mmCIF file of C-alpha atoms and ligand atoms in Angstrom:
data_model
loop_
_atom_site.group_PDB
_atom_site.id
_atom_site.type_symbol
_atom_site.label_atom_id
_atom_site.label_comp_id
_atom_site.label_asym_id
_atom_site.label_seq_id
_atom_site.Cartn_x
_atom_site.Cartn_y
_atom_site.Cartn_z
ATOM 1 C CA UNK A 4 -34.745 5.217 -59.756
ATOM 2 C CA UNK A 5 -33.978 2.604 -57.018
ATOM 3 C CA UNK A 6 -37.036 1.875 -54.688
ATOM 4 C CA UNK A 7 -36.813 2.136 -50.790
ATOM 5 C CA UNK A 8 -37.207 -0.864 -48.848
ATOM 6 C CA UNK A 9 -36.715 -0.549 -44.803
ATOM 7 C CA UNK A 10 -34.924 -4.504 -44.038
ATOM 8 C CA UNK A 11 -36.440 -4.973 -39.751
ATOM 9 C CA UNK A 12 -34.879 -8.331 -39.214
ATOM 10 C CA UNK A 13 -31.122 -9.759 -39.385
ATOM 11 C CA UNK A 14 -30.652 -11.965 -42.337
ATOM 12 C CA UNK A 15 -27.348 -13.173 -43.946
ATOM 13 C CA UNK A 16 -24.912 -11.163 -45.370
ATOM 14 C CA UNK A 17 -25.423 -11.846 -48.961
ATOM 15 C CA UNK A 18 -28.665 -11.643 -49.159
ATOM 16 C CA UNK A 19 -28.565 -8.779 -47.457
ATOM 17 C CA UNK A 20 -26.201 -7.732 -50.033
ATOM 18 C CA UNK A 21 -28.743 -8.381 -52.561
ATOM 19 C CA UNK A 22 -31.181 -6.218 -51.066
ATOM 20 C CA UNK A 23 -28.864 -3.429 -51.075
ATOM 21 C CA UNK A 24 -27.852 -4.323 -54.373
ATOM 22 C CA UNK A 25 -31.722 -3.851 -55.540
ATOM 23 C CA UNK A 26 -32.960 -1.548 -53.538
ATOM 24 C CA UNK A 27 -32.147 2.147 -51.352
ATOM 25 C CA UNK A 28 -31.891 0.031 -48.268
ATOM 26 C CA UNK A 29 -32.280 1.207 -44.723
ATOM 27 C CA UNK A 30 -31.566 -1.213 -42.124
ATOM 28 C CA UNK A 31 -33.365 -2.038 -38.437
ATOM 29 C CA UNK A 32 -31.290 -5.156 -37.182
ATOM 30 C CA UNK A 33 -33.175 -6.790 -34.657
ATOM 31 C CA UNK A 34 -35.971 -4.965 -33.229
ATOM 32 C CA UNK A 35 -37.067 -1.582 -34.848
ATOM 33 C CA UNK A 36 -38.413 -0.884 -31.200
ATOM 34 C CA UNK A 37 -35.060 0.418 -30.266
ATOM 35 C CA UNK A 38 -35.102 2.998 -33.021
ATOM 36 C CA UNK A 39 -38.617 3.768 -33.128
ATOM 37 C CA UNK A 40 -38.392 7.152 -34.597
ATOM 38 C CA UNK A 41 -35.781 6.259 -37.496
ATOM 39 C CA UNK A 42 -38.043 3.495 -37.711
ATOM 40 C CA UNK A 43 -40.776 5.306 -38.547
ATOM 41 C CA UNK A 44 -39.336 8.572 -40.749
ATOM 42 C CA UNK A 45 -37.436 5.183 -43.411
ATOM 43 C CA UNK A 46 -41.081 3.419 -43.360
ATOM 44 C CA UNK A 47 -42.468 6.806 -44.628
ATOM 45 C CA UNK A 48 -40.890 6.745 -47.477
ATOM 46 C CA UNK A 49 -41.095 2.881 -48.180
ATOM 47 C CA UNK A 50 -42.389 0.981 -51.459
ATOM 48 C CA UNK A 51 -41.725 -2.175 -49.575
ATOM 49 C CA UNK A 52 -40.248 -3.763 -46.297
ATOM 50 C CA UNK A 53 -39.027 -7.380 -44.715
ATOM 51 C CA UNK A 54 -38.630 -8.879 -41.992
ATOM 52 C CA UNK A 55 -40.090 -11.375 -39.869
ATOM 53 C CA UNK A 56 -42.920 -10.897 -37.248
ATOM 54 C CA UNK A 57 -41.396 -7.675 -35.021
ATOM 55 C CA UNK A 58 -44.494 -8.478 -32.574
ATOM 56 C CA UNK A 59 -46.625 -5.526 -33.657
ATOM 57 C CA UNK A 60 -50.239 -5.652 -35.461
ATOM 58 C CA UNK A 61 -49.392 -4.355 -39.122
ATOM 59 C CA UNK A 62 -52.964 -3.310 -39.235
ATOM 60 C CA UNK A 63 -54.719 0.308 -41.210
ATOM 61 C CA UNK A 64 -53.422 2.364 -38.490
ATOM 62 C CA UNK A 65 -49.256 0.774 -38.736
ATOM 63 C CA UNK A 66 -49.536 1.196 -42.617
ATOM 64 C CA UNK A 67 -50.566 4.851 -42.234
ATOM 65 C CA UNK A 68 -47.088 5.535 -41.381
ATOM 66 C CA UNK A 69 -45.929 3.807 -44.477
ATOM 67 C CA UNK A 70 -48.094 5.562 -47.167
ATOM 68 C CA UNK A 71 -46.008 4.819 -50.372
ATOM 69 C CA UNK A 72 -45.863 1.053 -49.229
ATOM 70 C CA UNK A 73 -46.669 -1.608 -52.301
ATOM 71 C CA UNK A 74 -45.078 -5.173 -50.712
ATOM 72 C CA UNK A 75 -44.115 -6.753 -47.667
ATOM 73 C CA UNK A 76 -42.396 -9.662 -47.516
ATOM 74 C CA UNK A 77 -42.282 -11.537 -44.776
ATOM 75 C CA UNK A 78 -39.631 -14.171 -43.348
ATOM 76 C CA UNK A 79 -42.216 -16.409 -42.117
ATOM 77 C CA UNK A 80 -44.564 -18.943 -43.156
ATOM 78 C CA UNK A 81 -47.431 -17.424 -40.753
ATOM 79 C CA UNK A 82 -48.734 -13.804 -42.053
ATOM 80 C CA UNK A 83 -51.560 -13.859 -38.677
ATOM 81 C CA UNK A 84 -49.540 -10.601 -38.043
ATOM 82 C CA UNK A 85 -50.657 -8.359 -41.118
ATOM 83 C CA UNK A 86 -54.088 -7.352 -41.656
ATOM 84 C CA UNK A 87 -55.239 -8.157 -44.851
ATOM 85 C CA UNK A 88 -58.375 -6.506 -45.426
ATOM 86 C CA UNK A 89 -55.853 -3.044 -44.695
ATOM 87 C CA UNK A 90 -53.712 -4.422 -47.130
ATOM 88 C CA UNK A 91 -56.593 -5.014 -49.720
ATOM 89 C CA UNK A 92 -57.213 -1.372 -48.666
ATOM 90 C CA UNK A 93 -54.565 -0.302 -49.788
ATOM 91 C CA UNK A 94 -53.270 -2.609 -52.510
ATOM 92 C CA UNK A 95 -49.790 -3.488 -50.613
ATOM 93 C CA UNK A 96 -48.764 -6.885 -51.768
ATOM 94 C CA UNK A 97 -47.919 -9.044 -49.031
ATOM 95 C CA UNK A 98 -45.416 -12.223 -49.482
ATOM 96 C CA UNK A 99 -44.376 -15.259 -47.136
ATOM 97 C CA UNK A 100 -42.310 -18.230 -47.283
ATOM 98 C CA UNK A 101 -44.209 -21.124 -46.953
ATOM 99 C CA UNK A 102 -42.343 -24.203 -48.681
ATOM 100 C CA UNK A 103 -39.000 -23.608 -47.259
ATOM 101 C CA UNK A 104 -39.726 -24.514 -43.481
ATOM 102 C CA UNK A 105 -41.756 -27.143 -43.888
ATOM 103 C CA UNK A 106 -39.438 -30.319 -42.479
ATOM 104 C CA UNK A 107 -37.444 -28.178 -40.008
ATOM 105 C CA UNK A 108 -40.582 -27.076 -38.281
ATOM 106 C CA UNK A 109 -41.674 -30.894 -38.681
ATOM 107 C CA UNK A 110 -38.696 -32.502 -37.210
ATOM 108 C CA UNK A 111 -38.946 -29.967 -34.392
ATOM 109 C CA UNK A 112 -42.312 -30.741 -33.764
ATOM 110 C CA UNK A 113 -41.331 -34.263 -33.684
ATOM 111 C CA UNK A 114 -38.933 -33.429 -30.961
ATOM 112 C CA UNK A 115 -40.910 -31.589 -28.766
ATOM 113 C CA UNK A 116 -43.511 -34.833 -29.220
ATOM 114 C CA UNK A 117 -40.666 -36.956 -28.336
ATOM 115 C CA UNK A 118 -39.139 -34.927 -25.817
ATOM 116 C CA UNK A 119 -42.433 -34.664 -23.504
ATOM 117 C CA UNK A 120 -43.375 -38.573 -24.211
ATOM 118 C CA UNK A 121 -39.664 -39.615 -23.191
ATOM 119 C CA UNK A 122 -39.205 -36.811 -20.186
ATOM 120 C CA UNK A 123 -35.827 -35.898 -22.057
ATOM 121 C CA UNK A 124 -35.698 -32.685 -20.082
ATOM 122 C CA UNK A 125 -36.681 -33.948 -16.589
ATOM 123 C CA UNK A 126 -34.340 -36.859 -16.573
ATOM 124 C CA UNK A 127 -31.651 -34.702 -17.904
ATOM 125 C CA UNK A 128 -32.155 -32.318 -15.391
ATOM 126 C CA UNK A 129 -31.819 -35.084 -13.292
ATOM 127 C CA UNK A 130 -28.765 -35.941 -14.165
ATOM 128 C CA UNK A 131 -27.360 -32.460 -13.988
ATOM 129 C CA UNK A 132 -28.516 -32.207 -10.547
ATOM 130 C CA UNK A 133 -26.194 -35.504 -9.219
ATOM 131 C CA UNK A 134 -29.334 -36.992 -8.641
ATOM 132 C CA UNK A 135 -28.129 -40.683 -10.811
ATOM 133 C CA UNK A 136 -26.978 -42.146 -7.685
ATOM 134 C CA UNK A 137 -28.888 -45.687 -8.364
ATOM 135 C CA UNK A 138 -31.159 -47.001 -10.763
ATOM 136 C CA UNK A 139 -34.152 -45.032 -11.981
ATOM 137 C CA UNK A 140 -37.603 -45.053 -10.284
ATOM 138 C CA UNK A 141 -40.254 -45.917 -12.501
ATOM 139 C CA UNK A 142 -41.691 -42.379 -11.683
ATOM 140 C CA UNK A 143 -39.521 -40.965 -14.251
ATOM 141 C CA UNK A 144 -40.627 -43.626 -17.226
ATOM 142 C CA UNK A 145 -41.895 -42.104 -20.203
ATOM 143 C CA UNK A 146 -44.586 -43.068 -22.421
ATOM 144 C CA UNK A 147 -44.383 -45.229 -25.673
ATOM 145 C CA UNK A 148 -44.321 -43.104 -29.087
ATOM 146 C CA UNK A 149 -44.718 -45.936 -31.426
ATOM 147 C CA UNK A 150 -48.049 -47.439 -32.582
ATOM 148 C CA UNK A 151 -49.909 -44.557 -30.644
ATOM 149 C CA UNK A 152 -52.318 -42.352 -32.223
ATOM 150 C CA UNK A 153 -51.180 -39.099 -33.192
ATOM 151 C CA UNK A 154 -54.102 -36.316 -34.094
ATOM 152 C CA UNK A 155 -53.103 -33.434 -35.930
ATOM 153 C CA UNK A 156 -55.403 -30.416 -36.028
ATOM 154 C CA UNK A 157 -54.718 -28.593 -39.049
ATOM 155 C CA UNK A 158 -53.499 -30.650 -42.998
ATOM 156 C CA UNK A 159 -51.277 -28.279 -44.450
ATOM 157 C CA UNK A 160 -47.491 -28.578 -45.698
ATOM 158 C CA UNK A 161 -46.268 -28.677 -42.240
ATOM 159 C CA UNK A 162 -48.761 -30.863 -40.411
ATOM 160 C CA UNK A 163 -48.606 -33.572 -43.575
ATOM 161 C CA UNK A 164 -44.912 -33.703 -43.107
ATOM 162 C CA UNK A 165 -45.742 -34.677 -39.621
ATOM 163 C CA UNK A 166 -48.490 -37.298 -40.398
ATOM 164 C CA UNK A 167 -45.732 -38.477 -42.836
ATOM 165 C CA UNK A 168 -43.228 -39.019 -39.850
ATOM 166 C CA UNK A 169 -46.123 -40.382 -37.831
ATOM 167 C CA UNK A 170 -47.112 -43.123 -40.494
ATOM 168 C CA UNK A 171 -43.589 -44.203 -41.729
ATOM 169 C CA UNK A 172 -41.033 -43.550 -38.591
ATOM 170 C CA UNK A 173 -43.472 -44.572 -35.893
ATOM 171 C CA UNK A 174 -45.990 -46.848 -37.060
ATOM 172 C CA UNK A 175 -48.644 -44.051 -35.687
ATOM 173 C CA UNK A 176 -52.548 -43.822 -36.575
ATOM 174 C CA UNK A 177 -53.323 -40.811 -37.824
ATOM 175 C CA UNK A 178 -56.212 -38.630 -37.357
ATOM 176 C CA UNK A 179 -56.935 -35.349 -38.334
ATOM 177 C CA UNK A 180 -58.905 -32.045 -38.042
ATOM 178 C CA UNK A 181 -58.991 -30.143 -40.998
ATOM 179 C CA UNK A 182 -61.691 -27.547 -43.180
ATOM 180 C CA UNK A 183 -61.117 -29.597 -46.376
ATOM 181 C CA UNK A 184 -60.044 -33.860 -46.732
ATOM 182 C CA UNK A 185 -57.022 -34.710 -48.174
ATOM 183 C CA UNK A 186 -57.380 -38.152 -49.895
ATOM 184 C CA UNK A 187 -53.800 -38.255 -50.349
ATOM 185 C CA UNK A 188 -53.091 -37.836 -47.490
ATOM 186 C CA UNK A 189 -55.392 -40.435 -46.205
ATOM 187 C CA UNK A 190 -54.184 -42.121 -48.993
ATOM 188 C CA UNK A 191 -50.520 -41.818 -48.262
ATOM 189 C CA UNK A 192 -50.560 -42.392 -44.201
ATOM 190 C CA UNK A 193 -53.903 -44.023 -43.736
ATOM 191 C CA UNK A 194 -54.969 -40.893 -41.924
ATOM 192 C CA UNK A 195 -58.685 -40.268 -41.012
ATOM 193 C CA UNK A 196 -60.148 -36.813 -40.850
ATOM 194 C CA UNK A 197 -62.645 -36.776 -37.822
ATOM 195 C CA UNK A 198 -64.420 -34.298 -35.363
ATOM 196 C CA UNK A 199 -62.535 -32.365 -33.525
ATOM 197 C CA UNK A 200 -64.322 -33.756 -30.481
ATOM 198 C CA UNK A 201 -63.822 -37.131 -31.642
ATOM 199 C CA UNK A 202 -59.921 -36.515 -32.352
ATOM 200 C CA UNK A 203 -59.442 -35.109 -28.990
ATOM 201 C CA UNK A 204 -61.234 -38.151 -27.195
ATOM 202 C CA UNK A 205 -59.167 -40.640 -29.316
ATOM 203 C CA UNK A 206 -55.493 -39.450 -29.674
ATOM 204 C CA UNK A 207 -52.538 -40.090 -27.313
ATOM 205 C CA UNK A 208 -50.681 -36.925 -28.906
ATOM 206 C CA UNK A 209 -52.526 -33.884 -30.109
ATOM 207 C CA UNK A 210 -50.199 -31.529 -32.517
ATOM 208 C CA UNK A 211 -51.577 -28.576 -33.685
ATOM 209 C CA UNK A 212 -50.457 -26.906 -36.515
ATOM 210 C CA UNK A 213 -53.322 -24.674 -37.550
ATOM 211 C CA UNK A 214 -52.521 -21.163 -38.505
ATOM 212 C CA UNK A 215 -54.326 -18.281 -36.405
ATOM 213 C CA UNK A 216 -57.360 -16.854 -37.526
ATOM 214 C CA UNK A 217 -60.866 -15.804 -36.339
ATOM 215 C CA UNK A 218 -61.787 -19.393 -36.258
ATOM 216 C CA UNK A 219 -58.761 -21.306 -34.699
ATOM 217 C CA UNK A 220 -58.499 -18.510 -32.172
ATOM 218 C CA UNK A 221 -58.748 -20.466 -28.515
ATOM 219 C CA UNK A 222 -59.639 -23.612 -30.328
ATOM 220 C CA UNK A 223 -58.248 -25.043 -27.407
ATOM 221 C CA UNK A 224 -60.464 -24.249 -24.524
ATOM 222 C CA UNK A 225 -61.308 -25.378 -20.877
ATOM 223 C CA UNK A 226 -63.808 -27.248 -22.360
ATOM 224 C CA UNK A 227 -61.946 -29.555 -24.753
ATOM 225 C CA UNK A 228 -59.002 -30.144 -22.511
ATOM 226 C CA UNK A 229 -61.103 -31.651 -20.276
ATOM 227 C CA UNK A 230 -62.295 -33.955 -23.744
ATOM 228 C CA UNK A 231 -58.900 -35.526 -24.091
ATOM 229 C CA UNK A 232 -57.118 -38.760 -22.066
ATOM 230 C CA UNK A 233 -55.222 -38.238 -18.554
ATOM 231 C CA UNK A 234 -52.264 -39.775 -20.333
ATOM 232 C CA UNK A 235 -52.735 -37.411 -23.544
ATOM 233 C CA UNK A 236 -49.701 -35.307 -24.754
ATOM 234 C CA UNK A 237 -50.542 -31.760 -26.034
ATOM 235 C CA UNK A 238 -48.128 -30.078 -28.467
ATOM 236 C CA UNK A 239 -48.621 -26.837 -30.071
ATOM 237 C CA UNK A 240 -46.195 -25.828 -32.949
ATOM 238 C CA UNK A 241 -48.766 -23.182 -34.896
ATOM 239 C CA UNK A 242 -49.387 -20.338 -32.503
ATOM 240 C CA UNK A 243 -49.728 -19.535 -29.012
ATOM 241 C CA UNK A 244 -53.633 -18.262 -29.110
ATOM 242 C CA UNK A 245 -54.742 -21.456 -30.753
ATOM 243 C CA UNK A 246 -54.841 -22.194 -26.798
ATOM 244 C CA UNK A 247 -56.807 -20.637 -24.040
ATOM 245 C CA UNK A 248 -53.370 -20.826 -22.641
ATOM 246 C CA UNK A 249 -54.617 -20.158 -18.386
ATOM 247 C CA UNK A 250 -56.711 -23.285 -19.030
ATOM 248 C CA UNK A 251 -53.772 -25.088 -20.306
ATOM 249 C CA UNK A 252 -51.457 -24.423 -17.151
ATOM 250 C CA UNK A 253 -55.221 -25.308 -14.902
ATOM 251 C CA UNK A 254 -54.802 -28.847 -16.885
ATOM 252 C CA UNK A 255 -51.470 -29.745 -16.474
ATOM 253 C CA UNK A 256 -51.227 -28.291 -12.989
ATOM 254 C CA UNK A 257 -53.955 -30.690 -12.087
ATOM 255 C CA UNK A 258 -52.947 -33.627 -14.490
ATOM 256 C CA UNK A 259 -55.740 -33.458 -16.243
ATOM 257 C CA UNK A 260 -53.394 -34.221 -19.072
ATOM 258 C CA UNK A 261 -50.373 -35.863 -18.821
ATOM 259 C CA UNK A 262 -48.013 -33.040 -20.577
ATOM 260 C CA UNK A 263 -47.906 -30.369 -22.853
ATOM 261 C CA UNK A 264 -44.591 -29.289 -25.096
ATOM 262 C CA UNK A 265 -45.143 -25.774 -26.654
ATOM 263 C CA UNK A 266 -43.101 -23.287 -29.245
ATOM 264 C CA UNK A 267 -45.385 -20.940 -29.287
ATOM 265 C CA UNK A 268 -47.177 -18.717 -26.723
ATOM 266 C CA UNK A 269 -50.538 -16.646 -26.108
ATOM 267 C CA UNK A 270 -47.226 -14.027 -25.236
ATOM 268 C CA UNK A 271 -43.893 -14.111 -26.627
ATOM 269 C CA UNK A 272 -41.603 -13.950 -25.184
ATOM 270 C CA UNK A 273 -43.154 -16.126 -22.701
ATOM 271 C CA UNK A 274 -43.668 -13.780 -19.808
ATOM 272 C CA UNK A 275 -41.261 -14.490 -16.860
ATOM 273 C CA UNK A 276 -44.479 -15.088 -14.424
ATOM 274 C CA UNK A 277 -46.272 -17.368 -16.292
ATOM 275 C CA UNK A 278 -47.249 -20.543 -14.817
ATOM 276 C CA UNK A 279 -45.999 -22.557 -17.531
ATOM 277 C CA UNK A 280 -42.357 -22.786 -15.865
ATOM 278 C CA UNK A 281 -43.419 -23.694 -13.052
ATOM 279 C CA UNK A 282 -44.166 -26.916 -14.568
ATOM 280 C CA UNK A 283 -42.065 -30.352 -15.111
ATOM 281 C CA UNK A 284 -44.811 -31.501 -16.931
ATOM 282 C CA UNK A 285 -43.969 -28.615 -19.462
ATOM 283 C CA UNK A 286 -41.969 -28.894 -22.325
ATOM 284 C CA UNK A 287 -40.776 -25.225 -23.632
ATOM 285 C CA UNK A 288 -38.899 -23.971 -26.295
ATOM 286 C CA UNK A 289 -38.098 -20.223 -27.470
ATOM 287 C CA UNK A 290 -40.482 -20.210 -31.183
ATOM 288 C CA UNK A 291 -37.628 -22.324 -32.741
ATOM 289 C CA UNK A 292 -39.682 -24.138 -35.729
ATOM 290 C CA UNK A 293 -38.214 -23.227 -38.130
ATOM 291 C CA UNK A 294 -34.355 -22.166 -36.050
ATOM 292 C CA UNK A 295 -31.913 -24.067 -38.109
ATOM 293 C CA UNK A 296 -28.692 -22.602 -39.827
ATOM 294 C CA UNK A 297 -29.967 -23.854 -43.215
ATOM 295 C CA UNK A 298 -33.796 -23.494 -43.309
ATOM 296 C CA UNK A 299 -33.556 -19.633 -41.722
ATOM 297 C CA UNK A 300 -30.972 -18.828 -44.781
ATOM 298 C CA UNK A 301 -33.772 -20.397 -46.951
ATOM 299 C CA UNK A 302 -35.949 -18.386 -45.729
ATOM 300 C CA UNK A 303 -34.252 -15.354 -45.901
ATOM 301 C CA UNK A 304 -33.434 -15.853 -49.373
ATOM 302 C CA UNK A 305 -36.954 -17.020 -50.339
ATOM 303 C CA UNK A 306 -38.240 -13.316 -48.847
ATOM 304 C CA UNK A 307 -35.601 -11.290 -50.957
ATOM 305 C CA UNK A 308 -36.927 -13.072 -54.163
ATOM 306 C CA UNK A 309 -39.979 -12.428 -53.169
ATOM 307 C CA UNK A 310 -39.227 -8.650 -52.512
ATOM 308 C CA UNK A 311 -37.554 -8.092 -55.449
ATOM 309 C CA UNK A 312 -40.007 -10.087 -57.704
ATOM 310 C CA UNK A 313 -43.622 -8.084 -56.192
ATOM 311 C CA UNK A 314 -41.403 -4.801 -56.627
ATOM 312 C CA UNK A 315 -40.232 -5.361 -60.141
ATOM 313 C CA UNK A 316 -43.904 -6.142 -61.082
ATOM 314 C CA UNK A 317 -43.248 -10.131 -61.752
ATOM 315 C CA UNK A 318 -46.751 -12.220 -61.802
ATOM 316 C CA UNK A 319 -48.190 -13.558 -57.915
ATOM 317 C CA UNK A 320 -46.014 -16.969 -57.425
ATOM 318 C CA UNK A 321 -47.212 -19.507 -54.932
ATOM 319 C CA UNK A 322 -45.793 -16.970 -52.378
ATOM 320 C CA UNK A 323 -48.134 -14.281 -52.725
ATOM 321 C CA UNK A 324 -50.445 -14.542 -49.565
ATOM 322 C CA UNK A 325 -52.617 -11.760 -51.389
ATOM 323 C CA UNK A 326 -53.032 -12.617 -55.334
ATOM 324 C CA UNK A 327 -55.949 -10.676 -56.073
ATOM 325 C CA UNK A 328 -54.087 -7.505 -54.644
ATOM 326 C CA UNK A 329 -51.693 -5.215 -57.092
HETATM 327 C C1 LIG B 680 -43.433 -18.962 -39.127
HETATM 328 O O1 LIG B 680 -42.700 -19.068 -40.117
HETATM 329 O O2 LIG B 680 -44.613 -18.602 -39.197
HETATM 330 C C2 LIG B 680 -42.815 -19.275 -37.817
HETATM 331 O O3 LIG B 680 -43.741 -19.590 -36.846
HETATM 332 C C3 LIG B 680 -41.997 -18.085 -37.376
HETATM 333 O O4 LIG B 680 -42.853 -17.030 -37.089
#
């Protein structure tokens, strides 16, 4: 008998397809919120569902609703969403996909770097506005990219990609802030792993790329804002509570630092009050690391394999968030 897997996100056709083609499929495009209660009666009767991050905690009390659940795949790299000591509870395998985003999110990272160093949006903005009437002020000059020093909190896939662009495209130093050294890494882009303190102190750009846990939560504080240079360049491509994110908008409104250029938020959507839009020296875009036509079909595709595979019983791949589970 076919198992029942509830699909909460779009995803392409085919691959949709395939789902349906595996599986008793019920389908919640975009968000289940709008059909909570069909939501709810298909997850009761779920071996396994995908999606990507719909916003809510999938924590002991969510999976109560689902008590027949064995997998979840989801269409992200980051699992900070699921719980996975209720998982372990439980014994519900939980998947992500974590290779196929790794230079999309890089090269966007890049361009939010680039974007705040250059003042892309403010002098396009000014251009849109008719205010090109002579030649530029130096008010609006940006700030040089190449031969800076770029510190990256965090060493994994996506952040090595990015020391790799740092190193080779833009003759960077490259420091880092990471649990465990990489010597090959350090090998590969000369990069030094150093103190946080130290790495905040010394680099013109600070990307973070750490995923969100216990320990990374408000890594960014008050505190070590106030370590880093006037002329510093914060950029956050991980998630939004890796930053005490009222402290952020404190620093930028008082130029404590010289910019900040965020896809990610303590809230998302970005509430329409926050101070963050009220800044130029804000660089903002909608949680788009991974937003391209090709990497999002990866991605899709990499969570239906992944799907199918935990629910036909096929060993953990490099995938499985949760090994030691099912
Ligand atoms: C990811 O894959 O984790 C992206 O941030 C989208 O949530």
């Amino acid at each position: 008998m076919k198992k029942n897997v509830v699909l909460f996100s779009p995803i392409p056709h085919d691959q949709q397809e395939r789902l349906a083609q595996a599986f008793n499929l019920t389908v919640f495009n975009g968000s289940p919120d709008a059909d909570k209660q069909a939501f709810i009666t298909a997850l009761a009767d779920a071996d396994g569902m995908i999606g990507s991050n719909m916003g809510t905690k999938i924590d002991a009390e969510f999976l109560k609703q689902a008590p027949k659940l064995k997998a979840a795949s989801t269409i992200s790299v980051g699992y900070d969403n699921y719980d996975l000591t209720a998982l372990a509870e439980r014994q519900i395998r939980l998947m992500n996909t974590p290779k196929v985003l790794t230079n999309a999110t890089a090269d966007l990272i890049f361009t939010l770097l680039m974007t705040a160093a250059r003042r892309m949006v403010e002098l396009s903005d000014y251009i849109h506005q008719g205010k090109w009437l002579k030649g530029l002020s130096s008010d609006y000059y940006g700030t040089d990219i190449t031969g800076k020093t770029i510190g990256i909190l965090g060493m994994g896939r996506i952040a090595q990609a990015i020391a790799k662009r740092a190193h080779a495209g833009f003759d960077m130093n490259v420091l880092y802030y990471n649990r465990s050294a990489h010597a090959d890494v350090e090998q590969a882009y000369q990069a030094k792993r150093c103190e946080l303190d130290e790495l905040l102190s010394q680099a013109d750009f600070i990307v973070l790329v750490l995923p969100l846990t216990e320990q990374t939560y408000h890594i960014i504080t008050q505190e070590k804002l106030a370590l880093m240079k006037p002329s510093a360049i914060l950029v956050n491509g991980g998630r939004g509570k890796l930053i005490d994110e009222p402290a952020l908008i404190h620093a930028l409104q008082n130029k404590a630092i010289k910019a900040a250029a965020l896809d990610v938020y303590e809230t998302e959507p970005l509430p329409l009050h926050s101070g963050l839009l009220k800044l130029d020296n804000a660089v903002l875009s909608p949680h788009v690391g991974s937003a391209t036509i090709e990497t999002r079909y990866a991605m899709a595709k990499c969570a239906v394999d992944n799907l199918i595979a935990a629910l036909n019983n096929v060993p953990p791949t490099e995938n499985w968030v949760n090994p030691d589970v099912g």
